[in-house]
């Protein structure tokens, strides 16, 4: 296995940097942030990487979050209070995210933060919000944020996590004795997905025949492909995100790996499929939190899709875009139930919340604040089977919400 850590600093932030950014003593840091602007509007901060390799997914998140805010305001706001969404570019950098989050709290007096699109970057946001006692709804995949060492009573993880996602994909794609080779992005997202797949493989009886780490943002995968092919896997599992997904799959196809191996990814990204031809992704299998095709069976998905189309010139919402909607909506529903923005009351309301705003029933598990929700498994369609430009995937599995697919609270480090 090879490793390249040259890009790891892009996604990490030292505790010294964090404390400097917070600029306050530990005694003050432990107190909830009380000061708010004089006006009565509810302000939601929304840091996300509007620039860089995840920009397409981030911009979709913003559109969906804006839709949620508009819908709530059109119905009179939260207990009569107007909601504002304050979007900031975190540039996919932990230090930048911490700085922007702190500014949103101190300068803009936000009542809560929703956002982030990187496993490591959201941990930087989590540390700031935990120190300031500000609510944070995280909408990016992460296992670490659920663990007791990074847990914050103020943080609710609305996204799927790698354990949930990889288990669903593996149950569909792997069998006992399946030989799996892994190509993995060498940062938190890739590491957590690899760990999830290995956990799932152990339960199924599949075998790892090799692992190769690649640097984030790699343009050329040609040195990896012959090595992966020599492993003779039944499954080539590619765990990366954003542009890396489209680039690596395309080069795997160019090197003929799809002729001998099934390509599987933890998260099959809508925007990356659009970045290449249907032939490149044809037959690729991966997990997802959302696909617009749910509208045929779910009224909440139909309502979300219709509202999104009306607000965006007929366009459909994407997978990571939907997180912006479900994350903001769950928070605003809890604020409505709590009768306002009192932090402790909203926490209690979120812990008790049962919601269905786009993809079926969801709720937050109390011990770690993980959203328990359905997990989709998708397969990319061949061009001949597409009924239109948006008809990208088939839903081949839809696992119902269940705490049984999560790591137990004890396993995460919480007391029994």
Short mmCIF file of C-alpha atoms in Angstrom, two decimals:
data_model
loop_
_atom_site.label_atom_id
_atom_site.label_comp_id
_atom_site.label_asym_id
_atom_site.label_seq_id
_atom_site.Cartn_x
_atom_site.Cartn_y
_atom_site.Cartn_z
CA UNK A 1 0.00 0.00 0.00
CA UNK A 2 1.33 3.45 -0.84
CA UNK A 3 0.59 6.69 0.92
CA UNK A 4 0.96 10.32 0.00
CA UNK A 5 0.33 12.78 2.83
CA UNK A 6 1.23 15.91 0.92
CA UNK A 7 -2.38 17.10 0.88
CA UNK A 8 -3.34 16.19 4.44
CA UNK A 9 -2.78 19.71 5.81
CA UNK A 10 -5.48 21.02 3.49
CA UNK A 11 -8.11 19.29 5.61
CA UNK A 12 -6.69 19.62 9.12
CA UNK A 13 -6.39 22.41 11.62
CA UNK A 14 -4.13 22.35 14.64
CA UNK A 15 -5.54 22.89 18.13
CA UNK A 16 -3.15 25.87 18.52
CA UNK A 17 -4.59 27.46 15.37
CA UNK A 18 -8.10 26.75 16.61
CA UNK A 19 -7.48 28.33 20.01
CA UNK A 20 -5.90 31.35 18.35
CA UNK A 21 -8.92 31.72 16.11
CA UNK A 22 -11.25 31.50 19.07
CA UNK A 23 -9.17 34.14 20.79
CA UNK A 24 -10.52 33.58 24.28
CA UNK A 25 -9.86 31.73 27.49
CA UNK A 26 -11.22 28.32 28.32
CA UNK A 27 -13.62 29.68 30.92
CA UNK A 28 -15.29 31.97 28.40
CA UNK A 29 -15.18 29.30 25.68
CA UNK A 30 -17.29 26.96 27.77
CA UNK A 31 -20.15 29.48 27.98
CA UNK A 32 -22.92 29.47 25.34
CA UNK A 33 -22.76 32.49 23.05
CA UNK A 34 -25.51 34.71 24.38
CA UNK A 35 -25.16 38.07 22.62
CA UNK A 36 -27.39 38.42 19.56
CA UNK A 37 -28.22 41.20 17.17
CA UNK A 38 -31.00 43.56 18.27
CA UNK A 39 -33.41 42.63 15.48
CA UNK A 40 -35.69 39.63 15.74
CA UNK A 41 -34.67 37.70 12.61
CA UNK A 42 -33.34 34.16 12.95
CA UNK A 43 -29.91 33.94 11.34
CA UNK A 44 -28.47 30.65 10.09
CA UNK A 45 -24.78 30.60 9.11
CA UNK A 46 -23.93 28.36 6.16
CA UNK A 47 -20.20 27.72 5.54
CA UNK A 48 -19.51 25.54 2.50
CA UNK A 49 -16.74 25.31 -0.16
CA UNK A 50 -18.12 27.54 -2.91
CA UNK A 51 -14.71 27.47 -4.60
CA UNK A 52 -12.50 24.47 -5.29
CA UNK A 53 -13.08 20.85 -6.33
CA UNK A 54 -16.32 20.41 -4.34
CA UNK A 55 -17.88 23.67 -5.57
CA UNK A 56 -20.60 22.02 -7.68
CA UNK A 57 -21.91 20.05 -4.71
CA UNK A 58 -21.59 23.09 -2.41
CA UNK A 59 -23.58 25.35 -4.73
CA UNK A 60 -26.34 22.74 -4.89
CA UNK A 61 -26.41 22.71 -1.09
CA UNK A 62 -26.88 26.48 -1.05
CA UNK A 63 -29.77 26.34 -3.53
CA UNK A 64 -31.57 23.72 -1.46
CA UNK A 65 -30.93 25.54 1.80
CA UNK A 66 -32.26 28.76 0.27
CA UNK A 67 -35.39 26.89 -0.79
CA UNK A 68 -35.98 25.66 2.77
CA UNK A 69 -35.63 29.19 4.14
CA UNK A 70 -37.97 30.61 1.47
CA UNK A 71 -40.64 28.01 2.16
CA UNK A 72 -40.55 28.69 5.90
CA UNK A 73 -40.62 32.47 5.41
CA UNK A 74 -43.49 32.20 2.93
CA UNK A 75 -45.50 30.49 5.67
CA UNK A 76 -44.77 33.24 8.19
CA UNK A 77 -41.32 32.28 9.43
CA UNK A 78 -40.54 30.50 12.69
CA UNK A 79 -43.13 31.59 15.21
CA UNK A 80 -43.52 34.79 13.21
CA UNK A 81 -39.77 35.47 12.92
CA UNK A 82 -38.12 35.78 9.50
CA UNK A 83 -35.22 33.44 8.74
CA UNK A 84 -31.99 34.61 7.06
CA UNK A 85 -29.34 32.34 5.48
CA UNK A 86 -25.80 33.74 5.67
CA UNK A 87 -23.61 31.82 3.20
CA UNK A 88 -19.80 31.86 3.50
CA UNK A 89 -17.06 30.20 1.45
CA UNK A 90 -14.94 27.93 3.67
CA UNK A 91 -12.65 27.13 0.69
CA UNK A 92 -12.48 23.47 1.76
CA UNK A 93 -9.96 24.44 4.43
CA UNK A 94 -10.23 23.80 8.17
CA UNK A 95 -8.61 27.09 9.22
CA UNK A 96 -10.77 29.09 6.84
CA UNK A 97 -13.89 27.28 8.03
CA UNK A 98 -13.05 27.99 11.67
CA UNK A 99 -12.48 31.67 10.91
CA UNK A 100 -15.68 32.06 8.89
CA UNK A 101 -17.68 30.22 11.55
CA UNK A 102 -16.29 32.40 14.32
CA UNK A 103 -17.13 35.53 12.30
CA UNK A 104 -20.68 34.28 11.77
CA UNK A 105 -21.04 33.78 15.52
CA UNK A 106 -19.31 36.93 16.78
CA UNK A 107 -20.01 39.47 14.04
CA UNK A 108 -23.24 38.25 12.47
CA UNK A 109 -24.72 36.87 15.70
CA UNK A 110 -26.11 33.74 14.08
CA UNK A 111 -28.38 31.48 16.09
CA UNK A 112 -27.07 28.31 14.46
CA UNK A 113 -24.67 26.95 11.85
CA UNK A 114 -25.56 24.47 9.09
CA UNK A 115 -23.07 23.25 6.51
CA UNK A 116 -19.63 21.93 5.58
CA UNK A 117 -18.73 19.49 2.83
CA UNK A 118 -15.64 17.69 4.12
CA UNK A 119 -15.14 15.21 6.94
CA UNK A 120 -12.18 17.11 8.38
CA UNK A 121 -13.49 20.63 7.73
CA UNK A 122 -16.71 19.93 9.58
CA UNK A 123 -14.68 18.89 12.61
CA UNK A 124 -13.08 22.36 12.59
CA UNK A 125 -16.54 23.94 12.50
CA UNK A 126 -17.66 21.53 15.22
CA UNK A 127 -14.85 22.60 17.53
CA UNK A 128 -15.75 26.28 17.19
CA UNK A 129 -19.48 25.75 17.70
CA UNK A 130 -18.86 23.44 20.64
CA UNK A 131 -16.62 26.03 22.29
CA UNK A 132 -19.16 28.79 21.74
CA UNK A 133 -22.24 26.80 22.63
CA UNK A 134 -23.85 27.33 19.22
CA UNK A 135 -26.08 24.82 17.45
CA UNK A 136 -24.50 23.10 14.45
CA UNK A 137 -26.23 20.83 11.92
CA UNK A 138 -23.54 19.01 9.95
CA UNK A 139 -24.40 17.95 6.39
CA UNK A 140 -21.31 16.06 5.26
CA UNK A 141 -20.41 12.41 5.73
CA UNK A 142 -18.34 11.67 8.81
CA UNK A 143 -17.98 8.87 11.34
CA UNK A 144 -15.60 10.76 13.59
CA UNK A 145 -18.10 13.48 14.44
CA UNK A 146 -20.29 10.82 16.09
CA UNK A 147 -17.54 9.54 18.37
CA UNK A 148 -17.42 10.62 21.99
CA UNK A 149 -14.05 12.41 21.65
CA UNK A 150 -15.53 14.86 19.12
CA UNK A 151 -19.12 14.81 20.33
CA UNK A 152 -20.83 18.10 21.08
CA UNK A 153 -24.28 18.37 22.58
CA UNK A 154 -24.80 21.31 20.21
CA UNK A 155 -24.04 19.29 17.04
CA UNK A 156 -26.52 17.19 15.06
CA UNK A 157 -25.23 15.12 12.14
CA UNK A 158 -27.93 15.22 9.47
CA UNK A 159 -25.91 13.51 6.75
CA UNK A 160 -25.38 9.81 6.31
CA UNK A 161 -22.14 8.51 7.76
CA UNK A 162 -19.57 6.17 6.18
CA UNK A 163 -20.60 3.20 8.33
CA UNK A 164 -24.22 3.44 7.10
CA UNK A 165 -23.32 4.13 3.49
CA UNK A 166 -20.64 1.50 2.95
CA UNK A 167 -22.66 -1.19 4.70
CA UNK A 168 -25.65 -0.64 2.40
CA UNK A 169 -23.46 -0.67 -0.72
CA UNK A 170 -21.56 -3.75 0.43
CA UNK A 171 -24.75 -5.67 1.22
CA UNK A 172 -25.87 -5.09 -2.36
CA UNK A 173 -22.57 -5.53 -4.22
CA UNK A 174 -20.44 -7.97 -2.17
CA UNK A 175 -20.84 -11.68 -1.50
CA UNK A 176 -18.92 -14.16 0.60
CA UNK A 177 -15.57 -14.71 -1.08
CA UNK A 178 -15.73 -11.54 -3.21
CA UNK A 179 -12.23 -10.16 -3.86
CA UNK A 180 -12.09 -6.39 -3.36
CA UNK A 181 -9.33 -3.93 -4.33
CA UNK A 182 -9.49 -0.41 -2.88
CA UNK A 183 -8.37 2.89 -4.42
CA UNK A 184 -8.68 5.46 -1.66
CA UNK A 185 -8.24 9.23 -1.36
CA UNK A 186 -5.62 9.86 1.31
CA UNK A 187 -7.56 12.08 3.70
CA UNK A 188 -10.35 11.71 6.27
CA UNK A 189 -13.20 10.96 3.83
CA UNK A 190 -11.29 8.18 2.07
CA UNK A 191 -9.95 6.71 5.30
CA UNK A 192 -13.40 6.55 6.89
CA UNK A 193 -14.98 5.00 3.80
CA UNK A 194 -12.23 2.37 3.65
CA UNK A 195 -12.78 1.55 7.30
CA UNK A 196 -16.51 1.24 6.66
CA UNK A 197 -16.06 -1.07 3.69
CA UNK A 198 -13.66 -3.29 5.63
CA UNK A 199 -16.14 -3.54 8.48
CA UNK A 200 -18.87 -4.52 6.02
CA UNK A 201 -16.58 -6.98 4.21
CA UNK A 202 -15.78 -8.73 7.48
CA UNK A 203 -19.48 -9.24 8.19
CA UNK A 204 -20.14 -10.57 4.66
CA UNK A 205 -16.97 -12.61 4.24
CA UNK A 206 -15.49 -10.61 1.35
CA UNK A 207 -11.70 -10.41 0.99
CA UNK A 208 -9.42 -7.40 0.50
CA UNK A 209 -6.76 -8.12 -2.14
CA UNK A 210 -5.05 -4.74 -1.99
CA UNK A 211 -5.26 -1.05 -1.09
CA UNK A 212 -3.74 1.96 -2.81
CA UNK A 213 -3.91 5.49 -1.43
CA UNK A 214 -3.95 8.42 -3.85
CA UNK A 215 -3.40 12.12 -3.08
CA UNK A 216 -6.38 14.43 -3.01
CA UNK A 217 -6.91 16.20 -6.33
CA UNK A 218 -4.88 13.75 -8.38
CA UNK A 219 -5.26 14.31 -12.12
CA UNK A 220 -3.32 11.24 -13.24
CA UNK A 221 -4.13 7.74 -11.95
CA UNK A 222 -2.15 5.90 -14.61
CA UNK A 223 0.48 4.62 -12.15
CA UNK A 224 -2.23 3.03 -9.99
CA UNK A 225 -4.29 1.25 -12.63
CA UNK A 226 -1.85 -1.49 -13.68
CA UNK A 227 -1.27 -2.36 -10.02
CA UNK A 228 -5.00 -2.53 -9.36
CA UNK A 229 -5.53 -4.71 -12.42
CA UNK A 230 -2.77 -7.08 -11.29
CA UNK A 231 -4.72 -7.70 -8.04
CA UNK A 232 -7.48 -9.35 -10.16
CA UNK A 233 -10.35 -8.07 -8.02
CA UNK A 234 -14.01 -8.91 -8.51
CA UNK A 235 -14.79 -5.42 -7.20
CA UNK A 236 -12.77 -2.24 -7.63
CA UNK A 237 -13.89 0.01 -4.80
CA UNK A 238 -13.02 3.69 -5.36
CA UNK A 239 -13.41 5.87 -2.28
CA UNK A 240 -12.96 9.53 -3.17
CA UNK A 241 -15.11 12.60 -3.76
CA UNK A 242 -15.78 15.48 -6.13
CA UNK A 243 -13.70 15.69 -9.29
CA UNK A 244 -11.54 12.82 -8.10
CA UNK A 245 -14.46 10.44 -8.57
CA UNK A 246 -15.06 11.28 -12.22
CA UNK A 247 -11.33 11.38 -13.04
CA UNK A 248 -10.47 8.07 -11.37
CA UNK A 249 -13.46 6.17 -12.80
CA UNK A 250 -12.76 7.47 -16.30
CA UNK A 251 -9.15 6.33 -16.12
CA UNK A 252 -10.14 2.96 -14.67
CA UNK A 253 -12.43 2.49 -17.68
CA UNK A 254 -9.68 3.64 -20.06
CA UNK A 255 -7.36 1.00 -18.59
CA UNK A 256 -9.98 -1.71 -19.09
CA UNK A 257 -10.67 -2.43 -15.42
CA UNK A 258 -14.44 -2.35 -15.91
CA UNK A 259 -14.14 -5.31 -18.28
CA UNK A 260 -12.92 -7.58 -15.48
CA UNK A 261 -14.16 -5.86 -12.29
CA UNK A 262 -17.33 -4.20 -11.04
CA UNK A 263 -16.67 -0.59 -10.02
CA UNK A 264 -18.23 0.39 -6.70
CA UNK A 265 -18.10 3.72 -4.89
CA UNK A 266 -19.39 4.64 -1.42
CA UNK A 267 -21.31 7.67 -2.72
CA UNK A 268 -22.41 7.89 -6.35
CA UNK A 269 -22.28 11.61 -7.10
CA UNK A 270 -24.88 13.19 -9.39
CA UNK A 271 -22.63 16.05 -10.52
CA UNK A 272 -19.66 13.82 -11.26
CA UNK A 273 -21.79 11.52 -13.40
CA UNK A 274 -22.86 14.61 -15.38
CA UNK A 275 -19.20 15.59 -15.82
CA UNK A 276 -18.53 12.61 -18.10
CA UNK A 277 -20.39 10.53 -20.67
CA UNK A 278 -22.92 7.86 -19.63
CA UNK A 279 -20.57 5.16 -20.93
CA UNK A 280 -17.93 6.01 -18.30
CA UNK A 281 -20.25 5.49 -15.31
CA UNK A 282 -22.41 2.76 -16.86
CA UNK A 283 -22.93 -0.02 -14.32
CA UNK A 284 -21.11 1.79 -11.48
CA UNK A 285 -22.82 1.17 -8.13
CA UNK A 286 -22.79 3.49 -5.12
CA UNK A 287 -24.73 4.79 -2.15
CA UNK A 288 -26.72 7.99 -1.83
CA UNK A 289 -28.79 9.97 0.61
CA UNK A 290 -31.19 11.16 -2.09
CA UNK A 291 -32.20 10.71 -5.71
CA UNK A 292 -34.95 12.67 -7.39
CA UNK A 293 -36.47 9.45 -8.69
CA UNK A 294 -37.88 8.83 -5.22
CA UNK A 295 -40.74 11.09 -6.24
CA UNK A 296 -42.52 8.13 -7.80
CA UNK A 297 -43.07 6.52 -4.39
CA UNK A 298 -42.57 9.27 -1.77
CA UNK A 299 -44.90 12.29 -1.49
CA UNK A 300 -42.25 14.30 0.41
CA UNK A 301 -39.72 13.74 -2.40
CA UNK A 302 -42.31 14.83 -4.98
CA UNK A 303 -43.08 17.99 -3.01
CA UNK A 304 -39.38 18.80 -2.60
CA UNK A 305 -38.62 18.17 -6.28
CA UNK A 306 -41.57 20.28 -7.44
CA UNK A 307 -40.61 23.19 -5.21
CA UNK A 308 -36.97 22.97 -6.31
CA UNK A 309 -37.94 22.86 -9.99
CA UNK A 310 -40.16 25.92 -9.55
CA UNK A 311 -37.36 27.85 -7.87
CA UNK A 312 -34.57 26.75 -10.23
CA UNK A 313 -35.91 26.85 -13.77
CA UNK A 314 -36.98 23.23 -13.93
CA UNK A 315 -33.71 21.77 -12.58
CA UNK A 316 -33.81 18.81 -10.19
CA UNK A 317 -32.18 18.66 -6.74
CA UNK A 318 -29.03 16.59 -6.36
CA UNK A 319 -27.83 14.23 -3.64
CA UNK A 320 -25.59 16.58 -1.67
CA UNK A 321 -27.88 19.46 -2.53
CA UNK A 322 -30.69 17.69 -0.66
CA UNK A 323 -28.61 17.79 2.52
CA UNK A 324 -28.88 21.57 2.46
CA UNK A 325 -32.66 21.23 2.47
CA UNK A 326 -33.06 18.46 5.04
CA UNK A 327 -30.43 19.98 7.35
CA UNK A 328 -31.99 23.45 7.42
CA UNK A 329 -35.57 22.15 7.53
CA UNK A 330 -34.93 19.85 10.50
CA UNK A 331 -33.37 22.75 12.41
CA UNK A 332 -36.21 25.16 11.62
CA UNK A 333 -38.85 22.58 12.52
CA UNK A 334 -37.14 22.10 15.87
CA UNK A 335 -37.01 25.86 16.44
CA UNK A 336 -40.72 26.05 15.67
CA UNK A 337 -41.43 23.25 18.16
CA UNK A 338 -39.17 24.90 20.77
CA UNK A 339 -40.98 28.20 20.41
CA UNK A 340 -37.83 30.10 19.43
CA UNK A 341 -34.05 29.91 19.43
CA UNK A 342 -33.26 29.09 23.06
CA UNK A 343 -30.36 26.67 22.62
CA UNK A 344 -31.31 24.10 25.25
CA UNK A 345 -34.94 24.05 24.13
CA UNK A 346 -33.94 23.58 20.48
CA UNK A 347 -31.58 20.74 21.44
CA UNK A 348 -34.44 19.01 23.25
CA UNK A 349 -36.71 19.60 20.26
CA UNK A 350 -34.15 18.16 17.82
CA UNK A 351 -33.70 15.09 20.02
CA UNK A 352 -37.48 14.55 19.97
CA UNK A 353 -38.02 15.49 16.31
CA UNK A 354 -39.57 13.08 13.81
CA UNK A 355 -39.39 14.59 10.35
CA UNK A 356 -40.07 13.73 6.72
CA UNK A 357 -39.23 16.63 4.42
CA UNK A 358 -37.75 14.95 1.32
CA UNK A 359 -36.83 11.27 1.65
CA UNK A 360 -39.11 9.56 4.14
CA UNK A 361 -39.01 9.42 7.95
CA UNK A 362 -35.93 10.57 9.85
CA UNK A 363 -34.97 11.23 13.46
CA UNK A 364 -31.85 12.00 15.49
CA UNK A 365 -30.49 9.25 17.75
CA UNK A 366 -30.08 10.75 21.22
CA UNK A 367 -26.65 9.41 22.20
CA UNK A 368 -24.67 10.79 19.24
CA UNK A 369 -27.21 13.00 17.39
CA UNK A 370 -26.87 10.98 14.19
CA UNK A 371 -29.82 11.24 11.81
CA UNK A 372 -31.36 7.79 11.38
CA UNK A 373 -32.58 7.66 7.79
CA UNK A 374 -32.89 5.55 4.66
CA UNK A 375 -29.83 4.69 2.57
CA UNK A 376 -30.17 4.37 -1.19
CA UNK A 377 -28.04 2.18 -3.43
CA UNK A 378 -27.92 3.40 -7.03
CA UNK A 379 -26.60 2.00 -10.30
CA UNK A 380 -25.64 4.27 -13.17
CA UNK A 381 -27.73 3.66 -16.27
CA UNK A 382 -26.52 2.92 -19.75
CA UNK A 383 -27.36 5.64 -22.26
CA UNK A 384 -29.96 3.53 -24.06
CA UNK A 385 -31.97 3.15 -20.85
CA UNK A 386 -32.05 6.86 -19.96
CA UNK A 387 -35.44 8.52 -20.52
CA UNK A 388 -33.92 11.99 -20.36
CA UNK A 389 -30.82 13.91 -19.32
CA UNK A 390 -31.76 13.69 -15.64
CA UNK A 391 -32.53 9.97 -15.70
CA UNK A 392 -29.07 8.99 -14.51
CA UNK A 393 -29.53 6.16 -12.04
CA UNK A 394 -31.67 3.20 -11.08
CA UNK A 395 -32.53 2.74 -7.40
CA UNK A 396 -31.46 -0.88 -6.83
CA UNK A 397 -31.90 -0.87 -3.04
CA UNK A 398 -33.53 1.40 -0.47
CA UNK A 399 -32.66 0.41 3.08
CA UNK A 400 -35.20 1.64 5.63
CA UNK A 401 -34.10 3.79 8.58
CA UNK A 402 -32.68 1.62 11.36
CA UNK A 403 -30.32 2.10 14.27
CA UNK A 404 -29.14 -1.46 13.63
CA UNK A 405 -26.93 -0.23 10.75
CA UNK A 406 -25.13 2.27 13.02
CA UNK A 407 -22.24 1.64 15.35
CA UNK A 408 -23.64 1.21 18.84
CA UNK A 409 -23.50 4.07 21.33
CA UNK A 410 -21.13 1.96 23.43
CA UNK A 411 -18.85 1.37 20.45
CA UNK A 412 -18.69 5.16 19.92
CA UNK A 413 -17.52 5.61 23.52
CA UNK A 414 -20.72 6.74 25.19
CA UNK A 415 -21.56 5.34 28.64
CA UNK A 416 -24.16 2.58 28.79
#
